[in-house]
Short mmCIF file of C-alpha atoms in Angstrom, two decimals:
data_model
loop_
_atom_site.label_atom_id
_atom_site.label_comp_id
_atom_site.label_asym_id
_atom_site.label_seq_id
_atom_site.Cartn_x
_atom_site.Cartn_y
_atom_site.Cartn_z
CA GLN A 1 -32.50 -6.62 -48.85
CA GLN A 2 -29.51 -4.88 -47.25
CA ALA A 3 -27.21 -6.26 -49.96
CA ALA A 4 -29.53 -4.92 -52.68
CA GLU A 5 -29.60 -1.50 -51.03
CA GLU A 6 -25.80 -1.50 -50.76
CA ARG A 7 -25.44 -2.37 -54.48
CA GLU A 8 -27.90 0.39 -55.36
CA ARG A 9 -25.91 2.88 -53.27
CA ILE A 10 -22.63 1.88 -54.96
CA ARG A 11 -24.30 2.18 -58.38
CA ARG A 12 -25.40 5.72 -57.60
CA GLU A 13 -21.91 6.64 -56.45
CA ILE A 14 -20.40 5.25 -59.68
CA GLU A 15 -22.91 7.23 -61.74
CA ALA A 16 -21.96 10.37 -59.84
CA ILE A 17 -18.26 9.71 -60.57
CA GLU A 18 -19.02 9.15 -64.26
CA ARG A 19 -20.96 12.40 -64.47
CA SER A 20 -18.07 14.23 -62.85
CA LEU A 21 -15.65 12.68 -65.35
CA LEU A 22 -17.89 13.67 -68.27
CA GLU A 23 -17.98 17.25 -67.03
CA ARG A 24 -14.17 17.24 -67.10
CA GLY A 25 -14.12 16.02 -70.71
CA VAL A 26 -13.17 12.42 -70.04
CA ARG A 27 -14.67 9.96 -72.55
CA ILE A 28 -16.22 6.91 -70.91
CA PRO A 29 -16.98 3.96 -73.21
CA SER A 30 -20.40 2.40 -73.19
CA SER A 31 -20.99 -0.97 -71.63
CA GLY A 32 -21.75 -2.50 -75.05
CA SER A 33 -18.25 -2.02 -76.45
CA GLU A 34 -16.29 -5.16 -77.10
CA PRO A 35 -13.49 -5.59 -74.60
CA GLY A 36 -11.30 -7.43 -77.02
CA SER A 37 -11.37 -4.93 -79.88
CA THR A 38 -8.97 -2.06 -80.08
CA SER A 39 -10.15 -0.54 -83.33
CA ASP A 40 -12.40 2.03 -81.61
CA SER A 41 -10.15 2.91 -78.73
CA CYS A 42 -6.63 2.60 -80.14
CA GLU A 43 -5.17 4.72 -82.95
CA GLU A 44 -1.92 4.39 -84.86
CA THR A 45 0.32 7.44 -84.98
CA ARG A 46 3.23 7.93 -87.30
CA GLU A 47 6.36 9.19 -85.68
CA GLU A 48 8.91 11.31 -87.44
CA GLY A 49 11.48 8.57 -87.25
CA GLY A 50 9.33 6.27 -89.33
CA GLY A 51 8.06 4.17 -86.42
CA THR A 52 4.48 3.52 -85.47
CA GLU A 53 3.03 4.30 -82.03
CA VAL A 54 -0.27 2.93 -80.78
CA SER A 55 -2.14 5.43 -78.58
CA CYS A 56 -4.74 3.68 -76.39
CA PRO A 57 -6.45 6.00 -73.89
CA LEU A 58 -8.40 3.21 -72.20
CA ILE A 59 -7.25 -0.09 -70.72
CA GLU A 60 -9.44 -3.13 -70.48
CA VAL A 61 -10.21 -4.43 -67.00
CA ASP A 62 -11.51 -7.97 -66.61
CA ALA A 63 -14.44 -7.92 -64.19
CA GLY A 64 -14.66 -11.70 -63.91
CA SER A 65 -16.52 -14.46 -65.68
CA ASP A 66 -19.70 -14.24 -63.58
CA SER A 67 -22.58 -13.43 -65.93
CA SER A 68 -24.59 -11.85 -63.11
CA GLU A 69 -22.07 -9.07 -62.66
CA GLU A 70 -22.00 -5.95 -64.76
CA ASP A 71 -20.11 -5.83 -68.06
CA ASP A 72 -16.40 -5.14 -68.14
CA GLY A 73 -15.38 -1.58 -67.32
CA LEU A 74 -12.56 0.36 -68.93
CA LEU A 75 -10.16 2.64 -67.08
CA PRO A 76 -8.29 5.46 -68.77
CA GLN A 77 -4.53 5.21 -69.06
CA ASP A 78 -3.48 8.86 -69.24
CA ALA A 79 -2.18 10.39 -66.00
CA PRO A 80 -4.49 13.44 -65.65
CA THR A 81 -7.63 11.33 -65.94
CA CYS A 82 -6.32 8.73 -63.47
CA LEU A 83 -5.42 11.52 -61.07
CA SER A 84 -8.93 12.95 -61.33
CA ILE A 85 -10.46 9.55 -60.61
CA ASN A 86 -8.07 9.07 -57.68
CA LEU A 87 -9.04 12.44 -56.18
CA LEU A 88 -12.72 11.60 -56.52
CA TYR A 89 -12.24 8.30 -54.72
CA GLN A 90 -10.20 10.05 -52.02
CA GLU A 91 -13.07 12.46 -51.42
CA LEU A 92 -15.43 9.51 -51.28
CA LEU A 93 -13.22 7.68 -48.74
CA GLN A 94 -12.82 10.81 -46.63
CA GLU A 95 -16.57 11.21 -46.54
CA ARG A 96 -16.91 7.59 -45.40
CA LEU A 97 -14.24 8.15 -42.73
CA ARG A 98 -16.16 11.16 -41.45
CA ASP A 99 -19.26 9.02 -41.28
CA LEU A 100 -17.33 6.38 -39.31
CA ASP A 101 -15.99 9.01 -36.91
CA GLY A 102 -19.50 10.24 -36.31
CA LEU A 103 -20.79 6.74 -35.66
CA LEU A 104 -17.84 6.02 -33.35
CA GLN A 105 -18.47 9.21 -31.36
CA GLN A 106 -22.14 8.28 -31.13
CA ASN A 107 -21.13 4.84 -29.78
CA TRP A 108 -18.88 6.42 -27.15
CA ASP A 109 -21.66 8.77 -26.06
CA GLN A 110 -24.01 5.84 -25.69
CA GLN A 111 -21.42 3.94 -23.60
CA GLU A 112 -20.97 6.92 -21.27
CA ALA A 113 -24.74 7.23 -20.93
CA LEU A 114 -24.96 3.55 -19.98
CA LYS A 115 -22.18 3.96 -17.39
CA ARG A 116 -23.93 6.95 -15.82
CA GLU A 117 -27.20 5.06 -15.75
CA SER A 118 -25.53 2.06 -14.09
CA LEU A 119 -23.82 4.30 -11.51
CA ASP A 120 -27.12 6.02 -10.72
CA ARG A 121 -28.71 2.63 -10.12
CA ASP A 122 -25.86 1.62 -7.79
CA LEU A 123 -26.17 4.89 -5.86
CA ALA A 124 -29.91 4.41 -5.51
CA SER A 125 -29.44 0.88 -4.16
CA GLY A 126 -26.59 1.82 -1.81
CA MET A 127 -23.96 -0.23 -3.64
CA VAL A 128 -21.38 2.27 -4.86
CA ARG A 129 -18.60 0.53 -6.71
CA SER A 130 -15.22 2.06 -7.20
CA ALA A 131 -14.13 2.71 -10.75
CA GLN A 132 -10.69 1.41 -9.92
CA LYS A 133 -10.46 -2.37 -9.65
CA HIS A 134 -8.22 -4.53 -7.50
CA LEU A 135 -7.74 -1.97 -4.73
CA HIS A 136 -5.59 -3.03 -1.81
CA LEU A 137 -4.92 -1.57 1.61
CA GLY A 138 -1.85 0.33 0.37
CA SER A 139 -4.07 2.38 -1.94
CA PHE A 140 -5.49 4.21 1.09
CA LEU A 141 -2.20 4.83 2.94
CA LYS A 142 0.35 7.63 2.67
CA PRO A 143 1.38 9.17 0.34
CA TYR A 144 -2.12 10.04 -0.80
CA PHE A 145 -0.96 11.53 -4.11
CA ARG A 146 1.05 9.08 -6.24
CA ASP A 147 2.47 8.91 -9.71
CA THR A 148 0.40 6.53 -11.83
CA THR A 149 3.51 4.97 -13.38
CA SER A 150 6.01 4.65 -10.52
CA GLY A 151 3.61 4.73 -7.58
CA LEU A 152 5.87 7.22 -5.76
CA GLY A 153 4.68 10.29 -3.94
CA PRO A 154 5.56 13.90 -4.74
CA PRO A 155 9.15 15.10 -4.21
CA ASP A 156 10.12 16.98 -1.06
CA ASN A 157 9.37 20.69 -1.05
CA PRO A 158 11.99 23.25 0.10
CA GLU A 159 10.62 23.30 3.65
CA THR A 160 10.92 19.52 4.00
CA LYS A 161 14.46 19.58 2.60
CA ASN A 162 15.42 22.31 5.08
CA MET A 163 13.97 20.34 8.01
CA THR A 164 15.80 17.20 6.90
CA SER A 165 19.11 19.06 6.69
CA CYS A 166 18.57 20.33 10.25
CA GLY A 167 18.09 16.81 11.58
CA HIS A 168 14.31 16.79 11.95
CA LYS A 169 12.81 13.32 11.58
CA ASN A 170 10.09 12.40 9.14
CA PHE A 171 6.59 11.67 10.44
CA THR A 172 7.10 7.97 9.67
CA ALA A 173 9.82 7.82 12.34
CA TYR A 174 7.16 8.41 15.01
CA ASP A 175 4.68 5.93 13.59
CA LEU A 176 5.36 3.17 16.11
CA ARG A 177 3.97 -0.29 15.56
CA ARG A 178 3.97 -3.00 18.20
CA TRP A 179 6.21 -6.00 17.55
CA THR A 180 4.31 -9.26 17.17
CA GLU A 181 5.49 -12.58 18.57
CA ARG A 182 6.13 -13.86 15.06
CA GLU A 183 8.34 -10.87 14.29
CA LYS A 184 10.28 -11.36 17.51
CA GLU A 185 10.93 -15.01 16.72
CA SER A 186 11.95 -14.17 13.13
CA LEU A 187 14.42 -11.57 14.40
CA ARG A 188 15.86 -13.95 16.98
CA GLN A 189 16.40 -16.70 14.38
CA ALA A 190 17.88 -14.20 11.92
CA VAL A 191 20.42 -12.97 14.47
CA LEU A 192 21.34 -16.57 15.33
CA MET A 193 21.94 -17.45 11.67
CA ASP A 194 23.92 -14.26 11.06
CA SER A 195 26.10 -14.91 14.11
CA LEU A 196 26.64 -18.53 13.07
CA GLN A 197 27.53 -17.51 9.54
CA SER A 198 30.01 -14.87 10.71
CA ARG A 199 31.73 -17.46 12.93
CA LEU A 200 31.80 -20.20 10.28
CA GLN A 201 32.86 -18.06 7.32
CA PRO A 202 36.59 -17.74 8.22
CA LEU A 203 36.81 -21.43 9.19
CA VAL A 204 35.21 -22.59 5.94
CA THR A 205 37.46 -20.29 3.91
CA ARG A 206 40.59 -21.67 5.61
CA LEU A 207 39.36 -25.23 5.09
CA ASN A 208 38.76 -24.68 1.38
CA THR A 209 42.16 -23.04 0.94
CA THR A 210 43.91 -25.91 2.73
CA GLU A 211 42.10 -28.54 0.66
CA VAL A 212 43.11 -26.80 -2.57
CA LYS A 213 46.70 -26.66 -1.33
CA MET A 214 46.66 -30.40 -0.60
CA GLU A 215 45.30 -31.19 -4.07
CA ARG A 216 48.23 -29.34 -5.63
CA MET A 217 50.82 -31.31 -3.67
CA GLY A 218 52.67 -34.10 -5.40
CA GLU A 219 52.10 -37.77 -4.67
CA ASP A 220 55.57 -38.20 -3.16
CA GLU A 221 55.12 -35.29 -0.68
CA ASP A 222 54.16 -35.88 2.93
CA LYS A 223 50.49 -34.92 3.48
CA SER A 224 50.09 -36.10 7.04
CA ALA A 225 50.54 -32.62 8.56
CA ILE A 226 48.05 -30.97 6.24
CA ILE A 227 45.53 -33.80 6.72
CA SER A 228 45.69 -33.37 10.49
CA SER A 229 45.22 -29.62 10.01
CA ILE A 230 42.09 -30.26 7.92
CA ASP A 231 40.73 -32.58 10.61
CA LEU A 232 41.23 -29.90 13.25
CA MET A 233 39.42 -27.34 11.08
CA LYS A 234 36.46 -29.69 10.64
CA GLN A 235 36.34 -30.22 14.38
CA ASP A 236 36.28 -26.45 14.91
CA ILE A 237 33.41 -26.13 12.40
CA ASN A 238 31.40 -28.82 14.16
CA ARG A 239 32.10 -27.18 17.52
CA VAL A 240 30.78 -23.83 16.27
CA LYS A 241 27.68 -25.50 14.84
CA ASN A 242 26.95 -27.08 18.22
CA LEU A 243 27.35 -23.89 20.25
CA PRO A 244 24.38 -23.06 22.54
CA GLU A 245 22.08 -20.23 21.50
CA ASN A 246 23.03 -17.88 24.32
CA GLU A 247 26.69 -18.07 23.27
CA LEU A 248 25.87 -17.61 19.59
CA MET A 249 23.86 -14.47 20.31
CA GLY A 250 26.90 -12.88 21.92
CA ASP A 251 26.79 -9.40 23.39
CA LYS A 252 23.93 -7.04 22.61
CA ASP A 253 26.37 -4.56 21.07
CA ASP A 254 27.83 -7.08 18.59
CA ARG A 255 27.63 -6.11 14.95
CA HIS A 256 25.25 -7.90 12.58
CA ASP A 257 24.13 -7.41 9.01
CA TRP A 258 21.04 -5.42 9.96
CA LEU A 259 20.37 -4.38 6.37
CA LYS A 260 20.07 -8.00 5.23
CA ILE A 261 18.04 -8.98 8.29
CA ALA A 262 15.58 -6.11 7.79
CA ASN A 263 15.09 -6.65 4.06
CA PHE A 264 15.09 -10.45 3.82
CA ASP A 265 14.29 -11.95 7.21
CA MET A 266 11.82 -9.22 8.20
CA ALA A 267 10.46 -8.92 4.62
CA GLY A 268 11.17 -5.17 4.53
CA LYS A 269 8.47 -4.41 7.13
CA ARG A 270 11.03 -2.97 9.56
CA SER A 271 13.89 -0.59 8.90
CA PRO A 272 17.48 -1.65 9.69
CA THR A 273 17.72 0.99 12.43
CA GLU A 274 14.46 -0.16 14.00
CA VAL A 275 15.57 -3.80 13.94
CA GLU A 276 18.95 -2.99 15.51
CA LYS A 277 17.46 -0.87 18.29
CA PHE A 278 14.80 -3.40 19.17
CA TRP A 279 17.39 -6.18 19.39
CA ARG A 280 19.86 -4.21 21.50
CA TYR A 281 17.41 -2.59 23.88
CA SER A 282 14.58 -5.10 24.18
CA LEU A 283 14.89 -8.56 22.62
CA HIS A 284 18.46 -9.53 23.48
CA PRO A 285 18.57 -12.16 26.27
CA GLY A 286 20.95 -9.96 28.25
CA VAL A 287 18.30 -7.25 28.58
CA ASN A 288 16.03 -7.50 31.60
CA ALA A 289 12.53 -7.11 30.14
CA THR A 290 10.62 -8.22 33.24
CA THR A 291 8.33 -6.02 35.30
CA TRP A 292 10.07 -3.43 37.44
CA GLN A 293 10.12 -4.21 41.15
CA SER A 294 9.62 -1.72 43.96
CA HIS A 295 13.21 -2.01 45.18
CA GLU A 296 14.44 -1.24 41.64
CA ASP A 297 12.33 1.92 41.54
CA LYS A 298 13.75 3.07 44.89
CA ALA A 299 17.32 2.35 43.79
CA LEU A 300 16.71 4.10 40.46
CA HIS A 301 15.45 7.31 42.07
CA LYS A 302 18.34 7.26 44.53
CA LEU A 303 20.91 6.89 41.72
CA VAL A 304 19.25 9.69 39.73
CA SER A 305 19.48 12.01 42.73
CA GLN A 306 23.19 11.16 43.04
CA HIS A 307 24.28 11.23 39.37
CA GLY A 308 21.82 13.67 37.82
CA HIS A 309 19.48 13.31 34.87
CA ASN A 310 22.04 12.80 32.10
CA ALA A 311 24.31 9.87 33.05
CA TRP A 312 21.81 7.12 32.25
CA GLY A 313 24.51 4.72 31.12
CA ASP A 314 26.26 4.91 34.50
CA ILE A 315 22.94 4.70 36.31
CA ALA A 316 21.99 1.52 34.41
CA SER A 317 25.33 -0.14 35.14
CA ARG A 318 25.22 0.84 38.86
CA LEU A 319 21.64 -0.41 39.16
CA GLY A 320 22.94 -3.92 38.46
CA THR A 321 19.69 -5.49 37.23
CA ASN A 322 20.55 -5.73 33.49
CA ARG A 323 18.46 -2.71 32.62
CA THR A 324 19.45 -0.56 29.65
CA ALA A 325 19.98 3.19 29.82
CA PHE A 326 16.79 3.77 27.86
CA GLN A 327 14.80 1.54 30.23
CA CYS A 328 16.07 3.52 33.20
CA LEU A 329 15.19 6.84 31.57
CA SER A 330 11.73 5.64 30.54
CA ARG A 331 10.98 4.18 33.97
CA PHE A 332 12.12 7.32 35.78
CA GLN A 333 9.96 9.56 33.62
CA ARG A 334 6.98 7.30 34.18
CA THR A 335 7.36 7.14 37.96
CA ASN A 336 8.55 10.68 38.60
CA ARG A 337 5.77 12.53 40.37
CA ALA A 338 7.03 15.86 39.12
CA PHE A 339 5.97 14.83 35.61
CA ARG A 340 2.46 13.89 36.65
CA ARG A 341 -0.11 16.56 36.01
CA LYS A 342 -3.49 16.21 37.67
CA GLU A 343 -5.70 19.15 36.81
CA TRP A 344 -6.83 19.41 33.20
CA THR A 345 -7.01 22.84 31.61
CA GLU A 346 -9.46 23.99 28.96
CA GLY A 347 -6.61 24.19 26.46
CA GLU A 348 -5.71 20.56 27.11
CA ASN A 349 -9.34 19.51 26.68
CA GLU A 350 -9.61 21.31 23.35
CA ALA A 351 -6.28 19.89 22.18
CA LEU A 352 -7.33 16.35 23.12
CA ILE A 353 -10.66 16.70 21.31
CA GLN A 354 -8.94 17.98 18.15
CA LEU A 355 -6.31 15.22 18.24
CA VAL A 356 -8.92 12.50 18.72
CA GLU A 357 -10.99 13.82 15.82
CA ALA A 358 -7.90 13.96 13.59
CA MET A 359 -6.39 10.56 14.48
CA ARG A 360 -9.26 8.25 15.31
CA ILE A 361 -10.00 5.41 12.89
CA GLY A 362 -13.61 4.43 13.41
CA GLU A 363 -13.97 3.33 17.02
CA HIS A 364 -10.19 3.00 17.53
CA ILE A 365 -8.40 5.95 19.13
CA PRO A 366 -4.56 5.72 19.16
CA PHE A 367 -3.88 7.29 22.56
CA THR A 368 -0.21 6.22 22.39
CA ARG A 369 0.31 8.40 19.32
CA ILE A 370 -1.76 11.22 20.78
CA ALA A 371 0.49 11.21 23.86
CA PHE A 372 3.38 12.44 21.66
CA PHE A 373 1.49 15.72 21.20
CA MET A 374 0.24 16.07 24.80
CA ASP A 375 3.19 17.05 26.96
CA GLY A 376 3.06 15.60 30.45
CA ARG A 377 0.16 13.24 29.77
CA SER A 378 0.45 9.47 29.51
CA PRO A 379 -1.72 7.31 27.22
CA ALA A 380 -3.57 5.99 30.28
CA GLN A 381 -4.39 9.53 31.42
CA LEU A 382 -5.60 10.48 27.96
CA SER A 383 -7.79 7.39 27.69
CA GLY A 384 -9.32 7.86 31.12
CA HIS A 385 -9.98 11.57 30.66
CA TRP A 386 -11.52 11.05 27.24
CA ASN A 387 -13.77 8.14 28.21
CA ASN A 388 -14.81 9.47 31.61
CA VAL A 389 -15.00 13.21 31.04
CA LEU A 390 -14.98 14.30 27.39
CA LEU A 391 -16.71 11.42 25.64
CA ASP A 392 -20.27 12.45 26.48
CA PRO A 393 -20.53 15.49 28.76
CA VAL A 394 -24.35 15.35 28.64
CA ALA A 395 -24.30 11.92 30.28
CA TRP A 396 -22.52 13.34 33.33
CA LEU A 397 -25.25 15.93 33.77
CA SER A 398 -28.12 13.43 33.71
CA LEU A 399 -29.49 12.73 37.16
CA SER A 400 -31.27 9.43 36.66
CA TYR A 401 -30.60 6.30 34.67
CA GLY A 402 -34.14 5.26 33.97
CA PHE A 403 -35.65 1.81 33.70
CA PHE A 404 -34.46 1.24 30.11
CA CYS A 405 -30.81 2.02 30.91
CA ASP A 406 -30.92 -0.23 33.97
CA VAL A 407 -32.22 -3.14 31.88
CA LEU A 408 -29.46 -2.63 29.31
CA LEU A 409 -26.87 -2.42 32.08
CA LEU A 410 -28.04 -5.64 33.77
CA ARG A 411 -28.07 -7.54 30.48
CA ALA A 412 -24.58 -6.29 29.62
CA VAL A 413 -23.23 -7.33 33.05
CA GLU A 414 -24.84 -10.74 32.64
CA ARG A 415 -23.12 -11.11 29.29
CA PHE A 416 -19.67 -9.59 29.92
CA GLY A 417 -19.32 -9.69 33.69
CA GLU A 418 -17.50 -6.79 35.32
CA ARG A 419 -15.52 -5.88 32.23
CA TRP A 420 -16.85 -2.35 32.27
CA PHE A 421 -15.30 -1.14 29.02
CA LEU A 422 -17.36 -3.78 27.20
CA VAL A 423 -20.45 -3.11 29.30
CA ALA A 424 -20.31 0.61 28.44
CA LYS A 425 -20.59 -0.18 24.72
CA GLU A 426 -24.00 -1.76 25.33
CA VAL A 427 -25.38 1.20 27.32
CA PRO A 428 -25.68 4.28 25.08
CA GLY A 429 -24.48 7.55 26.57
CA ARG A 430 -22.77 5.99 29.59
CA THR A 431 -19.08 5.59 30.37
CA ASP A 432 -17.48 2.53 31.93
CA LEU A 433 -17.09 4.40 35.24
CA GLN A 434 -20.76 5.39 35.28
CA CYS A 435 -21.82 1.81 34.55
CA ARG A 436 -19.69 0.48 37.38
CA GLU A 437 -20.94 3.02 39.94
CA ARG A 438 -24.56 2.43 38.99
CA TYR A 439 -24.26 -1.35 39.19
CA VAL A 440 -22.18 -1.58 42.36
CA ASN A 441 -24.18 1.00 44.30
CA CYS A 442 -27.70 0.32 43.05
CA LEU A 443 -28.22 -2.86 41.02
CA ALA A 444 -25.80 -5.51 42.32
CA ASP A 445 -27.19 -8.64 43.96
CA GLY A 446 -27.12 -8.64 47.75
CA LEU A 447 -27.83 -4.95 48.18
CA ALA A 448 -30.57 -4.16 50.69
CA LYS A 449 -33.45 -2.30 49.10
CA GLY A 450 -36.45 -0.58 50.53
CA MET A 451 -36.87 1.65 53.56
CA TRP A 452 -34.31 1.71 56.35
CA SER A 453 -35.27 -0.16 59.52
CA ASN A 454 -34.99 1.20 63.05
CA VAL A 455 -32.17 -1.24 63.79
CA GLU A 456 -30.21 0.04 60.83
CA ASP A 457 -30.79 3.60 61.90
CA LYS A 458 -29.54 2.85 65.42
CA ASN A 459 -26.49 1.00 64.10
#
C-alpha cells in the first residue's frame, strides 16, 4: 500500500511538471507516439551551403523492457527546455530537503524530550547519573577549569606572575603528602642504582675503549700488557658491583640524577626538588631519624642559647647526634615554651572554624594543613581545641547524660575499649574527653555506688 501511494505521489509530481512545461510553451509528446519513428519529431532543414541538417527537439529515452512500467518518455534536447526542467527538479529537491530538515529537527526534539524524561526519573529515584562518562579522581582536583582539548588550566593572571617573580611559592608547594613505605623503598633503590651506574660508567667506557684498541692491534704485536689491563678493569667492575649498600649510598650531599629518579622511579608523583630534600634530610642512612631523647633536647637548647637562632648548621654539627640543621630547627620550635600559646582568643576560634569549614573533606579535617594558617598553634592543639571545645558547644552546656547516652557509651566501650576517639563517634553530641570523664567517674566497673556509709565519711 505504501508503494502504491508513493507511485501515486510521483505521478502527481510528474503531472505538475508537465503542466508547468506546457505553460512555458514546451511541447510534450503523447505516450502513444512510436519511440522508433522520427517522422513526427524530426525535420530536415536545408542549409545555405547545400547540406541537410536534421532538427530533432526530443530525444528518445528507453524506460526498460518491463511491460508493467509506463511507456517510454521523451526528453527535449534544446538547452532552454532542459534548463527549465532542471530548475523544476531543483525546486522539487529543495522542497524535499526542507522536509527532511523538519523531520530531523523533530527527531532531535524527541530525543531531548526522552533525555529530560529519563533524567527526571533518575532524580525522582535518587540515582543521578553524570552526563560525562568515565570520570576519574583527577576530574575533581585542581585546576577546576580545564581546556577540553589539552586538559590544562587557565594561564596565570598578572597578579600570579608578579608573585612568582617575587619568589612567592605556588599553593601546590605547601600541599604536603606523607611518604609511604613503598615510596621510601623505591627512592632508596633508585638512589642505589643511580650511584652504581655513576661508578660503573667510567669503568665500562674505559673497558670498551681498551677492547677496541686491542682488536685493532696486529697479530704480531704483543698484547699481554693490554690483556692484563683489561683483566684489572673487569676486577674493578666486579668490585664496584659487590660494594655494600651503605658505601654505595655515599654522603647525603652527593649528586644524583633527581630528575630521572622523580619522573621514572617515582612515576612523576614527586617533584625532583621534593625527592632530593627527602633523601638528604630524612631517608639517608646518615640522618638520625629516631625519636629525640631528653639529653638531646637539653643540649639543643643550650647550643641555641650559645650560638643564637640562625646558625643551625653549626648547632647540628656540635650536637653530634647526626641530626640535620632542619631537624634541629624543627625540634627547637616544637619544644620552645615561648612558642606555646595557651589561651585561645575569639579571633582564633573564628579563624579555626572558618578554616575547618573550608578545608574539611567529609569527616576528615587536615589539621596539619590548617596549622600553616594558625600562627603559634600545632596540629595537636588545633585538633584538641576543635574536638573538645568547638565541635559541639551545646554538649558542654548539658548537665546530664541521660539513660540513653549512658547505654550508647557502655556499648561503645564494650566494642572499642578505651579508644575514646572511636567511642565518641558512637555517642552523638559528645566529645572523646566527655566520654572518658563520664565512664571513668560514673560508669566504670568497680566504682562504689549508692549512699556513703559512716565509715567512708569518717575516713
